Short mmCIF file of C-alpha atoms in Angstrom, two decimals:
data_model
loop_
_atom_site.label_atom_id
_atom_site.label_comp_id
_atom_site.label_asym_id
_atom_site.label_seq_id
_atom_site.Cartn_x
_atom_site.Cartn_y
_atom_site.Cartn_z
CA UNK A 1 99.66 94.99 95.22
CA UNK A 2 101.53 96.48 92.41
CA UNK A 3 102.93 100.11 92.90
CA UNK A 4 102.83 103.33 90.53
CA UNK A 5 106.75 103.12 88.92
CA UNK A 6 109.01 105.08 90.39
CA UNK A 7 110.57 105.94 86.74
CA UNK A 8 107.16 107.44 86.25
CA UNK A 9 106.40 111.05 86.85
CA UNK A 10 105.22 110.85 90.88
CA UNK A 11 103.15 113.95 89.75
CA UNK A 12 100.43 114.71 87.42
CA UNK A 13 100.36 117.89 85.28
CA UNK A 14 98.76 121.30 87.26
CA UNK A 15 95.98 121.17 83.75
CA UNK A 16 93.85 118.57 83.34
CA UNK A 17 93.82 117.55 87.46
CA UNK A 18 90.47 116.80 88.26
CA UNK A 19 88.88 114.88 91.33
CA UNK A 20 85.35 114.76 92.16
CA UNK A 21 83.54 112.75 95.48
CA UNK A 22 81.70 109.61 94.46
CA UNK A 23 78.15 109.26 94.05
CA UNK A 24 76.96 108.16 97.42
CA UNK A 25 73.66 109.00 97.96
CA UNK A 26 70.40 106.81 97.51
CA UNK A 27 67.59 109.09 96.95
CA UNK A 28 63.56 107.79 97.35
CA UNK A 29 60.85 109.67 95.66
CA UNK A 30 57.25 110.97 97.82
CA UNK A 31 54.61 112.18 96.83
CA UNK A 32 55.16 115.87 98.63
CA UNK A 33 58.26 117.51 99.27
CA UNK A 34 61.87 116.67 98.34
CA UNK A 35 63.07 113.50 98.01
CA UNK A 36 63.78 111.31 101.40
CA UNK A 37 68.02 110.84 100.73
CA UNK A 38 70.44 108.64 102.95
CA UNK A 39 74.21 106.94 102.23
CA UNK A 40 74.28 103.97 100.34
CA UNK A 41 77.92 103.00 101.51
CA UNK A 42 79.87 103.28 103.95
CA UNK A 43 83.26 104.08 102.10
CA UNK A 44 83.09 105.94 98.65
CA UNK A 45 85.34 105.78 95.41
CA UNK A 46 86.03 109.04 94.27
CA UNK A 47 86.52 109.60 90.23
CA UNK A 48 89.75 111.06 89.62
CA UNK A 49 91.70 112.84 86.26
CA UNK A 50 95.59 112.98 85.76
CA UNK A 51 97.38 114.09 82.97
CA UNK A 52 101.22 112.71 83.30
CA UNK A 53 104.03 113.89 80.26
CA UNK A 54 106.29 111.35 79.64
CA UNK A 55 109.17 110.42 77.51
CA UNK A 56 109.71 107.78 75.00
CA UNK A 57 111.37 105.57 77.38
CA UNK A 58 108.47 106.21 80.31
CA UNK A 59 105.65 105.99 77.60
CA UNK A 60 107.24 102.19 77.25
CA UNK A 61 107.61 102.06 81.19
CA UNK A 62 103.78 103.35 81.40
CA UNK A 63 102.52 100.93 79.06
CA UNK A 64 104.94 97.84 80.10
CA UNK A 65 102.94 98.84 83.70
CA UNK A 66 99.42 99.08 83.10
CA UNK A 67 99.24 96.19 79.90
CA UNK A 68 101.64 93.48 81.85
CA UNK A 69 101.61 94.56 85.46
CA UNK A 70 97.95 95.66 85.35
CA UNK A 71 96.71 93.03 83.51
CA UNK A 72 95.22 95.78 80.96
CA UNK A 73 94.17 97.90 83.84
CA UNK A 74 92.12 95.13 85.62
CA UNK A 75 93.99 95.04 88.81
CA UNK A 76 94.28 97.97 91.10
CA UNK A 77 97.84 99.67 92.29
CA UNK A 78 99.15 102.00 95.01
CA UNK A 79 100.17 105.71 94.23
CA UNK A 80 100.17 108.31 96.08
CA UNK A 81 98.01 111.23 95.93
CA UNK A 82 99.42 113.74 94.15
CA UNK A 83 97.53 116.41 96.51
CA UNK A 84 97.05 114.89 100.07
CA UNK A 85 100.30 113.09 99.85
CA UNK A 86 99.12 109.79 101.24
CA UNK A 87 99.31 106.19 99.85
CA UNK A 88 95.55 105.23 98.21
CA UNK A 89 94.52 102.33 96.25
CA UNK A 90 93.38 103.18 92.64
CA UNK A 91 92.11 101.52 89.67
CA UNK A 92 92.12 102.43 85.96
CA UNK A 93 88.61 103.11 84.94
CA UNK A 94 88.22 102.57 81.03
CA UNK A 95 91.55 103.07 78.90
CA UNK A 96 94.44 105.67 79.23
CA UNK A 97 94.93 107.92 76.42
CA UNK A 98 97.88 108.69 74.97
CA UNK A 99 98.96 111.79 72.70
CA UNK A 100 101.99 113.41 71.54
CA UNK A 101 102.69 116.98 72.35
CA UNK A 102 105.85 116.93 70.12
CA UNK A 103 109.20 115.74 69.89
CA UNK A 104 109.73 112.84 72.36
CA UNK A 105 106.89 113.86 74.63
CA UNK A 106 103.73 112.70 75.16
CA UNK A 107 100.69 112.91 77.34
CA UNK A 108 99.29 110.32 79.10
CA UNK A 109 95.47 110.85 80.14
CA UNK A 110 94.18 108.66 83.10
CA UNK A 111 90.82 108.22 84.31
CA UNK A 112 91.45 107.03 88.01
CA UNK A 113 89.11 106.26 90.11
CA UNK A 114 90.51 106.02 94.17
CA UNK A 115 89.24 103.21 96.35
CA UNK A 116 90.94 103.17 99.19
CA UNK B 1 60.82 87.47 109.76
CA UNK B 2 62.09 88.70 113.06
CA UNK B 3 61.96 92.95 113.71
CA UNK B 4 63.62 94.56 116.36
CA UNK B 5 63.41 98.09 114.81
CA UNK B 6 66.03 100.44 117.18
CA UNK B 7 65.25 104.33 118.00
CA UNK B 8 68.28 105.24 115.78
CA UNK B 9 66.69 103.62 112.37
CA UNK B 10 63.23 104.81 113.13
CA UNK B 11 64.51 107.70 113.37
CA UNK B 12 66.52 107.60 110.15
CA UNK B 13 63.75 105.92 108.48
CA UNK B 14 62.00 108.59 109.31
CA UNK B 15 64.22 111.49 108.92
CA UNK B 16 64.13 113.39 105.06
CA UNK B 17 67.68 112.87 104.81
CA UNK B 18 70.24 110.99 106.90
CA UNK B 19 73.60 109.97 107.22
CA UNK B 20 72.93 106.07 108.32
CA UNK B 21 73.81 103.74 106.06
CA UNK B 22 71.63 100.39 106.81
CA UNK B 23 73.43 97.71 105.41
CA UNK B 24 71.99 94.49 103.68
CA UNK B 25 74.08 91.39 104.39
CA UNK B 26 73.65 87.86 103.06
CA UNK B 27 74.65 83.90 104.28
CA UNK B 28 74.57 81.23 101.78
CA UNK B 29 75.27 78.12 103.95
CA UNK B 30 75.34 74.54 103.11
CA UNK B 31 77.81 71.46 103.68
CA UNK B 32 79.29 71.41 100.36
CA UNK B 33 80.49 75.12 100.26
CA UNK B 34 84.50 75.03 100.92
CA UNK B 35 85.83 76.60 103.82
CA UNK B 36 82.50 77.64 105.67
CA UNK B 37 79.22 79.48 104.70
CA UNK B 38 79.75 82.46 101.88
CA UNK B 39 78.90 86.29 103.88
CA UNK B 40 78.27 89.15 101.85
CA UNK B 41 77.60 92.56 102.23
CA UNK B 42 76.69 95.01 99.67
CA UNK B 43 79.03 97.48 100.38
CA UNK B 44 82.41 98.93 99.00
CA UNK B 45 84.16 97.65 102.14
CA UNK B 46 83.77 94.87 104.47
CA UNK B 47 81.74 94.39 107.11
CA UNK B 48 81.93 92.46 110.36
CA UNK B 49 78.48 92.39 112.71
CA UNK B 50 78.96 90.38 115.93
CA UNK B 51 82.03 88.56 115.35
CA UNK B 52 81.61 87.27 111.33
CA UNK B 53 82.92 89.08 108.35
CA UNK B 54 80.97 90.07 105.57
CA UNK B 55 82.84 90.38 102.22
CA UNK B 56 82.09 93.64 100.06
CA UNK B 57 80.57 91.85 97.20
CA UNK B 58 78.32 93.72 94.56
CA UNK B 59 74.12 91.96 94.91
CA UNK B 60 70.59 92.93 94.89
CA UNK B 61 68.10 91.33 97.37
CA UNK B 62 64.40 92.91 96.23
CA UNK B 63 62.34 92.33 99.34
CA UNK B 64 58.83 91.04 99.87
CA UNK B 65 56.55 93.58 100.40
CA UNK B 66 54.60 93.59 103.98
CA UNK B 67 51.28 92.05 102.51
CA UNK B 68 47.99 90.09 104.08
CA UNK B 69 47.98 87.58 101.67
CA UNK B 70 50.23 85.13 100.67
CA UNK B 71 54.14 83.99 101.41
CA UNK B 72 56.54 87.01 100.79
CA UNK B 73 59.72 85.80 98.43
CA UNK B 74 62.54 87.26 98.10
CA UNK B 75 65.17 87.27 94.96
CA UNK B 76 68.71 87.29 95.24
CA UNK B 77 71.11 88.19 92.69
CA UNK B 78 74.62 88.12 92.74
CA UNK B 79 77.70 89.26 90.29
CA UNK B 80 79.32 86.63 88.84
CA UNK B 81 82.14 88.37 86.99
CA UNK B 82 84.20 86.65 90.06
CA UNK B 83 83.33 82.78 89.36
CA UNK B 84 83.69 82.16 92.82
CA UNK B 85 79.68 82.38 93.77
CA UNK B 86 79.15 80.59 90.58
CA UNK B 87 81.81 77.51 91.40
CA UNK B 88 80.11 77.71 95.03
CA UNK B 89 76.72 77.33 93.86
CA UNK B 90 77.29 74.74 91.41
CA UNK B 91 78.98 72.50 93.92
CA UNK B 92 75.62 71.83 95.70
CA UNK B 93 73.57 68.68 94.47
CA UNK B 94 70.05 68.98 93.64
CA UNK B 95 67.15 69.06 95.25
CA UNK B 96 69.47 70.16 98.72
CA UNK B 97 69.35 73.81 98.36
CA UNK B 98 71.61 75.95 100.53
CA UNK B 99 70.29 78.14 103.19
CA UNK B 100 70.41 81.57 102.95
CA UNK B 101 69.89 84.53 105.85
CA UNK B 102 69.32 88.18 104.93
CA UNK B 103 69.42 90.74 107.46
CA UNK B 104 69.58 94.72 107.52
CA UNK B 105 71.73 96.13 110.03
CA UNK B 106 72.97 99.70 110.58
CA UNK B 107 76.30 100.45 110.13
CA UNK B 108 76.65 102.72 113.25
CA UNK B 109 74.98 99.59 115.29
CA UNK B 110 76.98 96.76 113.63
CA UNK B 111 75.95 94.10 116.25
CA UNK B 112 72.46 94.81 116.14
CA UNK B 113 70.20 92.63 113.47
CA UNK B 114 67.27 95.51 112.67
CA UNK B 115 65.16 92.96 110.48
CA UNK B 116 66.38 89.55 109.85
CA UNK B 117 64.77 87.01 107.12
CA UNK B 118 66.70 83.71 108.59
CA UNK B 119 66.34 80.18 107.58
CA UNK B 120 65.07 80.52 103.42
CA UNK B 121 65.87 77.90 100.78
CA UNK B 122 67.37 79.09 97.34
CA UNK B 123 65.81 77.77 94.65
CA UNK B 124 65.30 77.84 91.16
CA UNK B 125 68.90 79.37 90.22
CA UNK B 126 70.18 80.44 87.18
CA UNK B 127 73.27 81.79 85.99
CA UNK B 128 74.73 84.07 83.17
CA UNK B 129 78.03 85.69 82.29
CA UNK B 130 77.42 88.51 84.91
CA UNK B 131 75.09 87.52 87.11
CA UNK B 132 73.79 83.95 89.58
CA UNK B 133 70.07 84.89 90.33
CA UNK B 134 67.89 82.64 92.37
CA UNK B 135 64.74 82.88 94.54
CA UNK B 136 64.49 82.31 97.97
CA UNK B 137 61.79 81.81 100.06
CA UNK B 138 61.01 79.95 103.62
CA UNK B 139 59.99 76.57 103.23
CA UNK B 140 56.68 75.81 104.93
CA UNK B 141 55.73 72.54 104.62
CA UNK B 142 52.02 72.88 105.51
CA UNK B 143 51.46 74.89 102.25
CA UNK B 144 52.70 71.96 100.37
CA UNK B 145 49.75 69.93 98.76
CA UNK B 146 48.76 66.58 100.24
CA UNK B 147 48.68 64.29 98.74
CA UNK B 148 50.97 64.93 95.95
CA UNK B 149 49.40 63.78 93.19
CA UNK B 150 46.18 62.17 92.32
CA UNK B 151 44.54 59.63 90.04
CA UNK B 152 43.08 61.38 87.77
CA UNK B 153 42.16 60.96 83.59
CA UNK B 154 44.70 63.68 83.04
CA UNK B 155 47.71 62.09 84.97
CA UNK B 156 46.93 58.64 84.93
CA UNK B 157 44.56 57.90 81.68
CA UNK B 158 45.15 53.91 81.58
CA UNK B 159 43.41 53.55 84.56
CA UNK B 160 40.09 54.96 83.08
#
């Protein structure tokens, strides 16, 4: 499986981080009372935000990595979590965004999501 | 369809809210299928239940409902993004349809079937860009009619 660059910031920026739990919870209507609820899976994918600043030559690094050795995203990668500091398994859900914040920087916005 | 209902899912089926996740796998055998029969599980991770491996592979099974009359039928439908299902089920000639299994088992009692819909057929199939759906239902032969077909004006008009 393909592996976040090294070249590339290991970190994301402090603003911007987001992480939420996955959805994991089936929920059946009654007539009285709250909903009955249980888990619908036994592992959960957990939606995740990261804001990386890059250079000119990581911006070509970045995009060398997700349109060639991601196949446009499609195929998932190792990184490790910038907060618990363990190797997951992540996928790019929808495109990255990219923006310049001026000069030879630019921010990269990823929408993540973790699945193992 | 064979029940054997354990204290731990009556009481989750029971329970407002629970923790139990009761898992819905599926086996798609038949001769022609490449390296063994295809078993699914729609989860987000694998699954193995007394000794066999389920794949985590996205599908729907919508259930019969527990009813007097009538055969229950059930409908399968799997994603097809991956072609494999689709190359699978395509490799099976017709009128020899594969047999599929269904059974619901709890995740915290892997090895034990909870309700189990064993030996259907899967018939009438059809097939999209994201999806294979098909119907599958146990084949009882005594509700087939006998004889076939008649002589009749409507099927046979020459000989009247």
């Amino acid at each position: 499986m393909p592996t976040w660059p090294v070249s590339l910031p290991q970190y994301p920026l402090q603003e911007g981080y987001k992480e939420a739990p996955g959805a994991n919870v089936i929920e059946s209507q009654v007539d009285a009372g709250p909903p009955k609820r249980r888990r619908r899976y036994t592992k959960r994918n957990d939606p995740h935000t990261m804001i990386f600043e890059l250079d000119d030559t990581q911006l070509a690094t970045f995009k060398s990595f997700y349109g060639t050795t991601l196949q446009d995203g499609n195929l998932s990668f190792d990184y490790v979590h910038p907060a618990e500091a363990v190797l997951a398994t992540w996928q790019f859900q929808g495109q990255p965004e990219y923006r310049s914040v001026g000069g030879p920087l630019y921010q990269v916005v990823c929408q993540l999501l973790r699945t193992g | 369809m064979a029940r054997t209902i354990t204290a731990r899912l009556r009481a989750a089926m029971q329970a407002q809210e629970t923790g139990e996740v009761l898992q819905t796998v599926c086996e798609i055998a038949h001769a022609s299928i490449v390296d063994g029969p295809l078993r699914v599980v729609s989860d987000l991770q694998d699954f193995t239940s007394d000794g066999k491996t389920y794949t985590a592979f996205p599908f729907r099974v919508t259930l019969p409902a527990s009813a007097e009359d009538g055969r229950g039928r059930l409908r399968l439908v799997l994603d097809s993004v991956d072609r494999r299902v689709l190359q699978a089920i395509r490799q099976i000639p017709p009128g020899d349809p594969p047999t599929v299994k269904v059974d619901l088992i709890l995740a915290s009692e892997p090895d034990q079937v909870q309700i189990s819909f064993p030996e259907l057929k899967l018939r009438n199939v059809t097939y999209d860009v994201f999806t294979v759906e098909g119907e599958i239902a146990v084949h009882e032969d005594d509700r087939e009619p006998a004889p076939a077909m008649t002589f009749s004006p409507a099927t046979f008009p020459g000989l009247f």
